mmCIF file of C-alpha atoms and ligand atoms in Angstrom:
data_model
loop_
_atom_site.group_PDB
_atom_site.id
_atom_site.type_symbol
_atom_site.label_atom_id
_atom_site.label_comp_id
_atom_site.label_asym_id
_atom_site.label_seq_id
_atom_site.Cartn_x
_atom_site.Cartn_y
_atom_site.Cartn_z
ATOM 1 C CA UNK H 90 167.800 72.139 125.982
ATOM 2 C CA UNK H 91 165.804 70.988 129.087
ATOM 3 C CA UNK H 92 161.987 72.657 128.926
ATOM 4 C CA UNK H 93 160.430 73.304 132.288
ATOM 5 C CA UNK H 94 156.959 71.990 131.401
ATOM 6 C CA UNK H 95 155.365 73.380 134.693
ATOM 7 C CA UNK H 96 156.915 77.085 133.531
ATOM 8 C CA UNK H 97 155.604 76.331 130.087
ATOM 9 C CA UNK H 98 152.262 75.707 130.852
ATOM 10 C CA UNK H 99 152.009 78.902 133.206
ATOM 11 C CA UNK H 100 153.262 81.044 130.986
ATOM 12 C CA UNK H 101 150.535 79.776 128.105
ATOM 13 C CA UNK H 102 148.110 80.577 131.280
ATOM 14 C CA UNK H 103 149.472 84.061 131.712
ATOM 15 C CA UNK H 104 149.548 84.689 127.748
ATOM 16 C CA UNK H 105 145.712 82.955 127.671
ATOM 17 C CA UNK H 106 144.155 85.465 130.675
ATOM 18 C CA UNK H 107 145.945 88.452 129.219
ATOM 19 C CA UNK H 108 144.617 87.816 125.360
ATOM 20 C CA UNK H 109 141.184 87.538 127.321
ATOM 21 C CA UNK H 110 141.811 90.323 129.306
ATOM 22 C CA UNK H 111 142.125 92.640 126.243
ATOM 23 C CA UNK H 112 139.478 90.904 124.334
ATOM 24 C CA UNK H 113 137.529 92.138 127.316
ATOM 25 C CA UNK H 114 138.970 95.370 127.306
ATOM 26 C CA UNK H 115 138.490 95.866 123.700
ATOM 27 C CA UNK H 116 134.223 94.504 123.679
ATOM 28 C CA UNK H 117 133.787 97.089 126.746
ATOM 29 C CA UNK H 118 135.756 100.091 124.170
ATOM 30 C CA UNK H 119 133.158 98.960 121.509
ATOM 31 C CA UNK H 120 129.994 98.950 124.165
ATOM 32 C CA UNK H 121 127.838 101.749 123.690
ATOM 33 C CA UNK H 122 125.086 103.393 125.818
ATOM 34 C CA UNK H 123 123.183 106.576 125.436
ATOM 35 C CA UNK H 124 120.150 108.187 126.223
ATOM 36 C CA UNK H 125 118.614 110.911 124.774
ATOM 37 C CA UNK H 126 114.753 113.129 124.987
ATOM 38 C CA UNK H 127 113.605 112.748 121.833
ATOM 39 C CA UNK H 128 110.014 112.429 120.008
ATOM 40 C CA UNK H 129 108.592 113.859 123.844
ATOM 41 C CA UNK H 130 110.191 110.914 125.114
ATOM 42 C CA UNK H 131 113.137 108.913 126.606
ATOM 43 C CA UNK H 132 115.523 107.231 124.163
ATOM 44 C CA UNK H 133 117.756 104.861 124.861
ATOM 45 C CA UNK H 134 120.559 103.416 122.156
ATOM 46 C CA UNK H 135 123.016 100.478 123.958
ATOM 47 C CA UNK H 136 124.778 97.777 121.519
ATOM 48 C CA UNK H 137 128.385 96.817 120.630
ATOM 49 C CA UNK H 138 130.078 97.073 117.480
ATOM 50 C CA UNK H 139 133.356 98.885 115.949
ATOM 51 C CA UNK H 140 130.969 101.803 114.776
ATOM 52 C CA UNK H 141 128.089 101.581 117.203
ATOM 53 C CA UNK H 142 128.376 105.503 118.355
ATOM 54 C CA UNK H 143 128.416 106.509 114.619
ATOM 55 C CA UNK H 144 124.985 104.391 114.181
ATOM 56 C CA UNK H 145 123.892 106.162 117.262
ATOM 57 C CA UNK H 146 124.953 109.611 116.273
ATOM 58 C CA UNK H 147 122.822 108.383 112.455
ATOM 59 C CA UNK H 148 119.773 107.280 114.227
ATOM 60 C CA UNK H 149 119.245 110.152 116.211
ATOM 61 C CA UNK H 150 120.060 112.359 112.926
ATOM 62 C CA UNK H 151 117.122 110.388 111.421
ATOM 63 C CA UNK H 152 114.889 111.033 114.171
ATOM 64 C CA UNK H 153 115.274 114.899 114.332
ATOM 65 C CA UNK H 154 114.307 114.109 110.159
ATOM 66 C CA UNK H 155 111.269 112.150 111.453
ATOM 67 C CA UNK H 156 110.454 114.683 113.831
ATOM 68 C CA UNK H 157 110.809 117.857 111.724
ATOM 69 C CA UNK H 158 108.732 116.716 109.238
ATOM 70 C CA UNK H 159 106.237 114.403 110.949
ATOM 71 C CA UNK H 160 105.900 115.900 114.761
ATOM 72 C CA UNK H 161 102.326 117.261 115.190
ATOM 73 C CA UNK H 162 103.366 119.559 117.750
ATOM 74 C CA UNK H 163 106.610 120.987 116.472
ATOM 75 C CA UNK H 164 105.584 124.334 115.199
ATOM 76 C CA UNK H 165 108.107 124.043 113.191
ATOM 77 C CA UNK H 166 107.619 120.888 110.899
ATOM 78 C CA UNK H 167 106.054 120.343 107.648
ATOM 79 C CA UNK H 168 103.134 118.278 109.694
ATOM 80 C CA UNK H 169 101.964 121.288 111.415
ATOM 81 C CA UNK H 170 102.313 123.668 108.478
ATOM 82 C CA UNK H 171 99.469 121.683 106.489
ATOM 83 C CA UNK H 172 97.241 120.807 109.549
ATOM 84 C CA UNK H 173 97.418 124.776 110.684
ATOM 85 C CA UNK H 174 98.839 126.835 107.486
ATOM 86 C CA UNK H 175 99.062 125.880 104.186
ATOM 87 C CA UNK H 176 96.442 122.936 104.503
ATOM 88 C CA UNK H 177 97.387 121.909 100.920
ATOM 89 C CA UNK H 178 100.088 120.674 98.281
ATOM 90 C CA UNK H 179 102.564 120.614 101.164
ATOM 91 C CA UNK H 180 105.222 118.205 99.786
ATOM 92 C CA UNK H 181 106.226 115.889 101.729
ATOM 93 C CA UNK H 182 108.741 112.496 102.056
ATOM 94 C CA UNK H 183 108.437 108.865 100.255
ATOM 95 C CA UNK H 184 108.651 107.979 104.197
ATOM 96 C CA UNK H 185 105.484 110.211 105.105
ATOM 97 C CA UNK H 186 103.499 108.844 102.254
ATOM 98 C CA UNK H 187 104.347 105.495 103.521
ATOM 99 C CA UNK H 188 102.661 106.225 106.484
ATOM 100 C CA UNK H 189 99.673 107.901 105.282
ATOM 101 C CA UNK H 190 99.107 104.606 103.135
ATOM 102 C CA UNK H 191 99.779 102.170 106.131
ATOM 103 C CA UNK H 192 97.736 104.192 108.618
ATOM 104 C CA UNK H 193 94.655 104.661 105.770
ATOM 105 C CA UNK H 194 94.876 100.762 105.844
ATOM 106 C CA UNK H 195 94.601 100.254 109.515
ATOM 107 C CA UNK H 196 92.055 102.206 109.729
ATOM 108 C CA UNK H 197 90.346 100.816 107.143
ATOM 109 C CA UNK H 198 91.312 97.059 108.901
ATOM 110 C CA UNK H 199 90.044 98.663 112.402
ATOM 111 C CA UNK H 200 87.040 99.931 111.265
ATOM 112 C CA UNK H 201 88.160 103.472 111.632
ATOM 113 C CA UNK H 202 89.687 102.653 115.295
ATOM 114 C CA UNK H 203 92.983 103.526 114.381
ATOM 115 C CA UNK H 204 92.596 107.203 112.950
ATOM 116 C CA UNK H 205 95.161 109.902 112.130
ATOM 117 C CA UNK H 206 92.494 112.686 111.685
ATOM 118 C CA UNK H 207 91.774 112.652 114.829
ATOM 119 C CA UNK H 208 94.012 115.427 115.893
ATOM 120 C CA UNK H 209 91.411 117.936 116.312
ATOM 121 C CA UNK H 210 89.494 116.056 119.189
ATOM 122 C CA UNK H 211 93.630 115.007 120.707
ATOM 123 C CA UNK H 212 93.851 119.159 120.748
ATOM 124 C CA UNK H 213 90.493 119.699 122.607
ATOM 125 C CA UNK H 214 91.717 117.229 125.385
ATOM 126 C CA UNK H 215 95.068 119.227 125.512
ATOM 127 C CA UNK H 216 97.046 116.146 124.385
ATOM 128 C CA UNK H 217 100.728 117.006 123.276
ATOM 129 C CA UNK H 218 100.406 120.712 124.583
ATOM 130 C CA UNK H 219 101.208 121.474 128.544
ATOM 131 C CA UNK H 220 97.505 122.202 129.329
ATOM 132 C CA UNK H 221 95.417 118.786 129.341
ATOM 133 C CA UNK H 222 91.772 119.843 130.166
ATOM 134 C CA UNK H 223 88.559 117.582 129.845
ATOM 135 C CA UNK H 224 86.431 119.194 127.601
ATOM 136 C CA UNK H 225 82.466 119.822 127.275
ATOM 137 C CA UNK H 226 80.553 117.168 126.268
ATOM 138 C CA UNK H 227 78.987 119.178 122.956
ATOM 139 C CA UNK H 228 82.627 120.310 121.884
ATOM 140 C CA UNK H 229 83.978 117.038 121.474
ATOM 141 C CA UNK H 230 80.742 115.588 119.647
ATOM 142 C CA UNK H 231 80.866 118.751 117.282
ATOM 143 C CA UNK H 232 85.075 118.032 117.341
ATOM 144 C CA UNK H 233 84.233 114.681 116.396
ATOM 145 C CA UNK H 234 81.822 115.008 113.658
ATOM 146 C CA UNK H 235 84.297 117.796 112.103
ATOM 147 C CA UNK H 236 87.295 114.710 112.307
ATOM 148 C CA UNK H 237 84.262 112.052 110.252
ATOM 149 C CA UNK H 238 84.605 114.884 107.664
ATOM 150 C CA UNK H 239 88.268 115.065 106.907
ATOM 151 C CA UNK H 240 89.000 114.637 103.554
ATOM 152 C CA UNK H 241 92.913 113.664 103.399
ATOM 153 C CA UNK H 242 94.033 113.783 99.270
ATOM 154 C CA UNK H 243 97.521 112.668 98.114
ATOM 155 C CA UNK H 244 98.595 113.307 94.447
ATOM 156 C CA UNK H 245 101.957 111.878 94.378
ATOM 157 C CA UNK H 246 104.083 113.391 97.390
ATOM 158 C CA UNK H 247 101.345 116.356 97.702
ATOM 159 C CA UNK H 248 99.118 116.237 100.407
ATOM 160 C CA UNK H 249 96.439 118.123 101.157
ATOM 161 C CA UNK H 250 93.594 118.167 104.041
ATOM 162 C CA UNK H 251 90.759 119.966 105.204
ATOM 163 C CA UNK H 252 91.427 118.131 108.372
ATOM 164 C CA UNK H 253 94.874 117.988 111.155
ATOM 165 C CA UNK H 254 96.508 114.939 111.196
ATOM 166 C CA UNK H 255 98.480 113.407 114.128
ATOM 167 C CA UNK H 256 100.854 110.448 113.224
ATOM 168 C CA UNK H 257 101.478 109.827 117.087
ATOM 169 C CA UNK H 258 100.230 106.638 116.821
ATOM 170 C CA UNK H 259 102.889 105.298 114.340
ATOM 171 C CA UNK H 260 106.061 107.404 113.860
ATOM 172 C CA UNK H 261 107.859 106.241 116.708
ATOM 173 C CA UNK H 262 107.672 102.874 115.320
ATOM 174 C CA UNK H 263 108.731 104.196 112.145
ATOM 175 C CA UNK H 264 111.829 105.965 113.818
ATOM 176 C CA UNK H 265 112.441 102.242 114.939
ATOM 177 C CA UNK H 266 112.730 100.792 111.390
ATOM 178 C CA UNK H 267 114.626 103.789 110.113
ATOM 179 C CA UNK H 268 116.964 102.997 113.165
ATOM 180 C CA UNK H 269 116.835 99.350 112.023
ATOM 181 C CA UNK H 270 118.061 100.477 108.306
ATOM 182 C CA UNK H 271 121.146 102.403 110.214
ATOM 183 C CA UNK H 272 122.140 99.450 112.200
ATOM 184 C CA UNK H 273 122.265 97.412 108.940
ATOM 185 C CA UNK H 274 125.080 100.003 107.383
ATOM 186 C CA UNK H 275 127.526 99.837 110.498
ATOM 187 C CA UNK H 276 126.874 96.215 111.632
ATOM 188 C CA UNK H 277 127.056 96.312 115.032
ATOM 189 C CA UNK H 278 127.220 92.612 117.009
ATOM 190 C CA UNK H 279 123.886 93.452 118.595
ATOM 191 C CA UNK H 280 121.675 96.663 119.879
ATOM 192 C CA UNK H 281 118.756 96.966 121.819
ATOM 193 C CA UNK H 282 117.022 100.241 121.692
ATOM 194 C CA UNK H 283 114.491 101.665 123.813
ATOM 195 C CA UNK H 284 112.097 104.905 122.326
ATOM 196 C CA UNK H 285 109.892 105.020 124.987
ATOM 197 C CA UNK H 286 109.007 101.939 125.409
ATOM 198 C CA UNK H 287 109.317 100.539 122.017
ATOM 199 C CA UNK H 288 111.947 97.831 122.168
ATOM 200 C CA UNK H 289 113.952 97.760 118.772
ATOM 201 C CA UNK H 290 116.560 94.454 118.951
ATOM 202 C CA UNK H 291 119.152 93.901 116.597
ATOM 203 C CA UNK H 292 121.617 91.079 115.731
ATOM 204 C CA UNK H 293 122.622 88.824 118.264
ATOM 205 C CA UNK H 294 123.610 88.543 122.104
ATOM 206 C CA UNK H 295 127.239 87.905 123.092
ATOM 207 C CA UNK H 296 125.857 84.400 124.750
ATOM 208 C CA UNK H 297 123.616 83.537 121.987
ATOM 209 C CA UNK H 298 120.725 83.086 123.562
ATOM 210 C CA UNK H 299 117.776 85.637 122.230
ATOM 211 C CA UNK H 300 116.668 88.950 123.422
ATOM 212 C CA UNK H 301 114.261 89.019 126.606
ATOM 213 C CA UNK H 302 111.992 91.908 126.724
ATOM 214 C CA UNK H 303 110.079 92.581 129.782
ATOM 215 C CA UNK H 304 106.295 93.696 129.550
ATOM 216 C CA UNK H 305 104.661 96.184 131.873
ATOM 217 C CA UNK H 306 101.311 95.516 134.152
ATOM 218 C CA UNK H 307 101.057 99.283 133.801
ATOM 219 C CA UNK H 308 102.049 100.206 137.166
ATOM 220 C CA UNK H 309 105.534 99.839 136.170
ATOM 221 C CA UNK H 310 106.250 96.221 137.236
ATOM 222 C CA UNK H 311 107.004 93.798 134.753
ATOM 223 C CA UNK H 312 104.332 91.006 134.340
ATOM 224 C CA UNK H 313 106.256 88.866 131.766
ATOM 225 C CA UNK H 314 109.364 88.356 129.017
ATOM 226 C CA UNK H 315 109.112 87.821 125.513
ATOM 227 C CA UNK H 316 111.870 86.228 123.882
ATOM 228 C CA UNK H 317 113.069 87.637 120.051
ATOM 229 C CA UNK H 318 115.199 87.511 118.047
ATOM 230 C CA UNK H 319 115.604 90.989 115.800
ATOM 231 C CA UNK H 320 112.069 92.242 116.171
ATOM 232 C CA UNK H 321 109.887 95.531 117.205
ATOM 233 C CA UNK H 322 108.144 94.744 121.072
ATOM 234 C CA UNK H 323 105.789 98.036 120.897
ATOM 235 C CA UNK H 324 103.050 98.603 123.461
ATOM 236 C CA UNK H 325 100.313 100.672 123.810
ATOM 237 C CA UNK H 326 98.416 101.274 127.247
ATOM 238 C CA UNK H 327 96.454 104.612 128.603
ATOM 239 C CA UNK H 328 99.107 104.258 131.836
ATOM 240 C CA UNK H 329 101.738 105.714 129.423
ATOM 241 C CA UNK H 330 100.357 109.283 129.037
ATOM 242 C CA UNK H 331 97.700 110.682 130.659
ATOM 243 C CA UNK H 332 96.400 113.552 133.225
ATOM 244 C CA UNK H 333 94.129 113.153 136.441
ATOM 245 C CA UNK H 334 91.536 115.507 136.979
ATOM 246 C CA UNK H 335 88.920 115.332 140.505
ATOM 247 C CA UNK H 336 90.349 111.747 140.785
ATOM 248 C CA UNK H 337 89.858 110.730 137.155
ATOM 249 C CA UNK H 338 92.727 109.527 135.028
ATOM 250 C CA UNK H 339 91.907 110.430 131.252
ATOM 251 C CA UNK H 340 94.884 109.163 129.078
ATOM 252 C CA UNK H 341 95.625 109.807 125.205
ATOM 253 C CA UNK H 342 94.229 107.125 123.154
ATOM 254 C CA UNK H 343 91.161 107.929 121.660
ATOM 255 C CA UNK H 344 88.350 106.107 120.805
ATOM 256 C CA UNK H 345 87.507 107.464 117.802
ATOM 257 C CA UNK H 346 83.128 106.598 117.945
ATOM 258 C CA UNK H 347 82.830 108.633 121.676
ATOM 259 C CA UNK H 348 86.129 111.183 121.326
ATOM 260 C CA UNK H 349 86.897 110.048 124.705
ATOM 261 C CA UNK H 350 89.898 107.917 125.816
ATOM 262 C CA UNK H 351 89.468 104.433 124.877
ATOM 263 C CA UNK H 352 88.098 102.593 128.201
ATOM 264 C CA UNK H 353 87.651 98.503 127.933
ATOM 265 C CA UNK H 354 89.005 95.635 129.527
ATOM 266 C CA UNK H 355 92.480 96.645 128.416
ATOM 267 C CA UNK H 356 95.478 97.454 130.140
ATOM 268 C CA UNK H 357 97.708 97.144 127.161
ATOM 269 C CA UNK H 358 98.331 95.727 124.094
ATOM 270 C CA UNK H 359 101.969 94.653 122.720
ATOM 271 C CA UNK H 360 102.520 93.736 119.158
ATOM 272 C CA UNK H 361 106.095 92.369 117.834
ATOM 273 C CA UNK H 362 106.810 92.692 114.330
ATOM 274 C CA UNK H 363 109.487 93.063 111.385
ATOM 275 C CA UNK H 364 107.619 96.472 110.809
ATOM 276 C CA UNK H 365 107.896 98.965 113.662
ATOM 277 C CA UNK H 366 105.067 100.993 111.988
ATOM 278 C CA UNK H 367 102.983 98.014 111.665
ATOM 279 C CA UNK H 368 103.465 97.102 115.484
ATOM 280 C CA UNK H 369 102.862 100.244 116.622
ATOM 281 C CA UNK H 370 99.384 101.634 114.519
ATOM 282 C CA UNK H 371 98.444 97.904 115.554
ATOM 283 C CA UNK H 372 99.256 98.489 119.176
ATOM 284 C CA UNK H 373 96.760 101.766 119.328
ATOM 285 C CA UNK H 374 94.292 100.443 117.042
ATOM 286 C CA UNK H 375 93.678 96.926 119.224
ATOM 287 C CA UNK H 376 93.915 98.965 122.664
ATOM 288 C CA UNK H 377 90.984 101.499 120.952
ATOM 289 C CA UNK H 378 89.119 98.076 119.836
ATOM 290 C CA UNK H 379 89.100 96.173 123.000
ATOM 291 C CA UNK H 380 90.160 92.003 123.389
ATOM 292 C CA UNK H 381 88.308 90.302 120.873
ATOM 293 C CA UNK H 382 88.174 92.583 117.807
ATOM 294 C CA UNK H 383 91.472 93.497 119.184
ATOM 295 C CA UNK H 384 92.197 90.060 118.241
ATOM 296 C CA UNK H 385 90.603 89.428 115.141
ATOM 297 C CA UNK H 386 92.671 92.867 113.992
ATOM 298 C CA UNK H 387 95.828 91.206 114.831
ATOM 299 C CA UNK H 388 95.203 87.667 112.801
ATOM 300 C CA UNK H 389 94.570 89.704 109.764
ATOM 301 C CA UNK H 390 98.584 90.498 109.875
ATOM 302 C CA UNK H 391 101.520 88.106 110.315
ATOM 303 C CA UNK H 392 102.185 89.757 113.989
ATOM 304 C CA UNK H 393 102.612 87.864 117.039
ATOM 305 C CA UNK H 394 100.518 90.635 120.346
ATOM 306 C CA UNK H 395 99.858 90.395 124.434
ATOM 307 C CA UNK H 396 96.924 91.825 125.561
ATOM 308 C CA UNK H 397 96.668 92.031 129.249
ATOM 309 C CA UNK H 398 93.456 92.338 130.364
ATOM 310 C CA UNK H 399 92.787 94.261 133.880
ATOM 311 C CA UNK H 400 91.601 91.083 135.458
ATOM 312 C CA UNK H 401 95.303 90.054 134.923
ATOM 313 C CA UNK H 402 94.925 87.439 132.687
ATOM 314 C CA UNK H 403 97.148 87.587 129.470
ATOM 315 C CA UNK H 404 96.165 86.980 126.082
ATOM 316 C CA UNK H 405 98.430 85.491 123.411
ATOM 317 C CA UNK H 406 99.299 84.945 120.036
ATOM 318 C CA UNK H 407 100.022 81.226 119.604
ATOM 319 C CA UNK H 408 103.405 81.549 118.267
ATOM 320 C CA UNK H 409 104.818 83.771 120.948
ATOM 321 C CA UNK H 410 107.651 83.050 123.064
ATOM 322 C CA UNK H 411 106.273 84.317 126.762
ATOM 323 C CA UNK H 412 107.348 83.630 129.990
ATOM 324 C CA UNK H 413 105.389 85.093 132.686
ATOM 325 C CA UNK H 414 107.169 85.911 135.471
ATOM 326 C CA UNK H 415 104.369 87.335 138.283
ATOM 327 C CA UNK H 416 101.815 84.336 139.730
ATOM 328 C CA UNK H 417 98.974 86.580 139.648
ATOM 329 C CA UNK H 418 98.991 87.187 136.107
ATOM 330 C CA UNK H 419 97.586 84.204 133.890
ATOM 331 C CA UNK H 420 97.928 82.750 130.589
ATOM 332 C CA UNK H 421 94.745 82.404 128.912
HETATM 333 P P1 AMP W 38 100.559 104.917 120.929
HETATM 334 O O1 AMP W 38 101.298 105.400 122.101
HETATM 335 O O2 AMP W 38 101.376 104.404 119.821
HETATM 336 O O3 AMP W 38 99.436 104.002 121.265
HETATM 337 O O4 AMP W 38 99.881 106.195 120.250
HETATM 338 C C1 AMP W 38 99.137 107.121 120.968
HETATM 339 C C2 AMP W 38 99.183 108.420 120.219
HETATM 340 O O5 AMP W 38 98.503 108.251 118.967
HETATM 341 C C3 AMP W 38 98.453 109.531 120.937
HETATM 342 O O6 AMP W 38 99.311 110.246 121.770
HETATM 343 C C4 AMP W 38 97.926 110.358 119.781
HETATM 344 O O7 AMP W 38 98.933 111.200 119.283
HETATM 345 C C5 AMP W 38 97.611 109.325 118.722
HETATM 346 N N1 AMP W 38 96.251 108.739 118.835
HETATM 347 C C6 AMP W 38 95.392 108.747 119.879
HETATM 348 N N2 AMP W 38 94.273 108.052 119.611
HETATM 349 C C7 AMP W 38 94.441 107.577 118.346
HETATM 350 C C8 AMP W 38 93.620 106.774 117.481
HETATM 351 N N3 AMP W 38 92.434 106.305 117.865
HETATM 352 N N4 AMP W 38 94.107 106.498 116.251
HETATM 353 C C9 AMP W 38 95.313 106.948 115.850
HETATM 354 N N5 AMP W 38 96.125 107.704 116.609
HETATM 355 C C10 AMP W 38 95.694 108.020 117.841
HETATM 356 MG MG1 MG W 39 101.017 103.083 118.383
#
C-alpha cells in the first residue's frame, strides 16, 4: 500500500485544529460571568471550571446568609433586630462571632480606629439610608460619646449591646472568604471575583502567569497592578461612598476621635491577604489612621498594603509585587 505522506500529514493538521477547536469550544462552555447587586453593591463572579455556575449560584446563596444576618440596614436581619429591638441574647452564627472577635482585635490593634459601634454616629450622617445629611456639631459629639459607652457582651453565640453595631467595615471581606470556601468544593481552574471592589482570585490563569489587579487613584483611573496569586486585593478610600453638600464631599469612613469622615493624607489604602476579613477591617482601620500609624498597623499582621497618598506618591509593603503603570504616581 503506497501512503501519500503530504495527505497524511494534512489530515493530522485537520484532526490537530479540530481537537483544538473543541477544546476551545468546550473552555468557552465552562467560562462563566455574572454580575449581580448585592451587599448595596456590584458583584461580579467570572472563572472557568465544569461547575463554576453552581459555585456561583452557592456564593451568592452565602451572601444573602451574610446579608440576612449581618446587614445593618436590612430591617430584616438579625443585626438590626439587636441594634434596634431586642438589644440582647439575640443568637447569632459561629461566622458572626468570628467577626465580633476579629473586629474587637482591630480595634484594639488601631487604637479604637477601626470601630463597629460606631453605627450610631454612621446613622446621624445618613450613611446606608437614602438621606445623607451633615449633622450639628453638638449631635455628633453627644452621638459620639454615647458610641465610647457601648458595652458589646458575648456569652457563647449570645450577644447583647446597649450600643448598634455596623459590620460594614468587614463583611464584605468575609463574603469573600466564604466565597473562597465555595470555590474550594467545585474546583474551578481559576475565578476572579469582584464585590465592589474587593478582588477575590482563585486558582490559576489559563497562561500561568499570576493574577494582575489594577488599583484605583480614586478618580477611577488605575494608578498601578499588583500581581497575586490566590489572595484578597481590598481597598478602602472616602471616593467609594460619599455625598456632596455646598461643594463639600463628606464620605463614610469615620474617624472614630472627631465622628467626622476620616480626612488625612490618604486617598486609599489596599491590603492583600489570605483573610478577606483581615484585609478589609485593615483597609478601614489604616485609611481612619492616616500613613504612618497606618503603617505600623499593617506590620503587626503578615499582610502585604498600598497606601496612596494624595501627593501621588505610593507607599508599599516590601514584599509586594507592584507595577505602576501612570508616571505621575511614585514609588516611595
Ligand atoms: P470599607 O469600605 O471596608 O472601608 O468600610 C466602610 C464601612 O465601614 C462604612 O460604610 C461603615 O459601614 C463602616 N465604618 C465606617 N467607619 C468605620 C470605622 N471607623 N470603623 C469601623 N467601621 C467603620
Ligand atoms: Mg473595610
Amino acid at each position: 500500500m503506497k501512503i501519500n505522506v503530504k495527505k497524511t500529514i494534512i489530515i493530522f493538521l485537520i484532526l490537530f485544529a479540530v481537537i483544538i477547536a473543541i477544546d476551545v469550544i468546550f473552555l468557552q462552555n465552562n467560562y462563566y460571568e455574572g454580575t449581580f447587586f448585592k451587599m448595596d453593591t456590584n458583584i461580579t463572579i467570572r472563572g472557568e471550571g465544569e461547575n463554576m455556575d453552581l459555585a456561583a449560584r452557592d456564593i451568592l446563596t452565602a451572601i444573602d446568609e451574610i446579608e440576612a444576618e449581618m446587614s445593618a440596614n436590612n430591617i430584616e436581619s438579625k443585626l438590626y433586630k439587636l441594634n434596634n429591638i431586642s438589644k440582647e441574647n439575640e443568637l447569632f452564627s459561629d461566622d458572626f462571632i468570628y467577626l465580633l472577635n476579629l473586629s474587637e482585635e482591630i480595634k484594639k490593634n488601631s487604637g479604637g480606629a477601626f470601630n463597629i459601634a460606631l453605627k450610631p454616629v454612621i446613622d446621624l450622617w445618613g450613611f446606608g439610608g437614602n438621606y445623607p445629611k451633615v449633622p450639628k456639631d453638638n449631635e455628633i459629639k453627644a452621638t459620639l460619646q454615647e458610641v465610647q459607652n457601648t458595652i458589646i457582651e458575648v456569652d457563647a453565640n449570645n450577644v447583647s449591646t446597649n450600643g448598634k453595631l455596623d459590620l460594614g467595615g468587614i463583611a464584605k471581606g468575609f463574603a469573600g472568604d466564604k466565597a473562597r470556601e465555595i470555590l474550594n468544593i467545585y474546583s474551578p481552574s481559576y475565578a476572579i471575583l469582584d464585590f465592589g471592589g474587593n478582588i477575590i482570585t482563585y486558582g490559576s490563569k489559563p497562561d500561568g502567569t499570576e493574577f494582575k489587579i489594577g488599583i484605583d487613584n480614586g478618580e477611577g483611573n488605575i494608578f498601578a497592578t499588583v500581581s497575586v496569586k490566590e489572595c484578597n486585593v481590598i481597598t478602602s478610600g472616602g471616593y467609594q461612598r460619599y455625598f456632596e453638600k455646598n461643594g463639600v464631599k463628606y464620605h463614610h469612613i469615620i474617624d472614630s476621635t472627631t465622628g467626622y469622615p476620616a480626612e488625612n493624607e490618604l486617598i486609599s489604602v489596599t491590603v492583600l491577604s489570605d483573610s478577606g476579613a483581615l484585609a478589609d477591617a485593615l483597609s478601614t482601620a489604616c485609611y481612619v489612621l492616616g500613613l504612618e500609624k497606618g503603617m505600623e498597623l499593617i506590620n503587626k499582621y503578615e499582610v502585604e498594603s498600598v497606601f496612596l497618598t494624595k501627593d501621588k506618591k505610593v507607599y508599599t509593603t516590601p514584599g509586594i509585587n507592584i507595577e505602576i503603570s501612570d508616571p505621575e504616581y511614585t514609588l516611595q
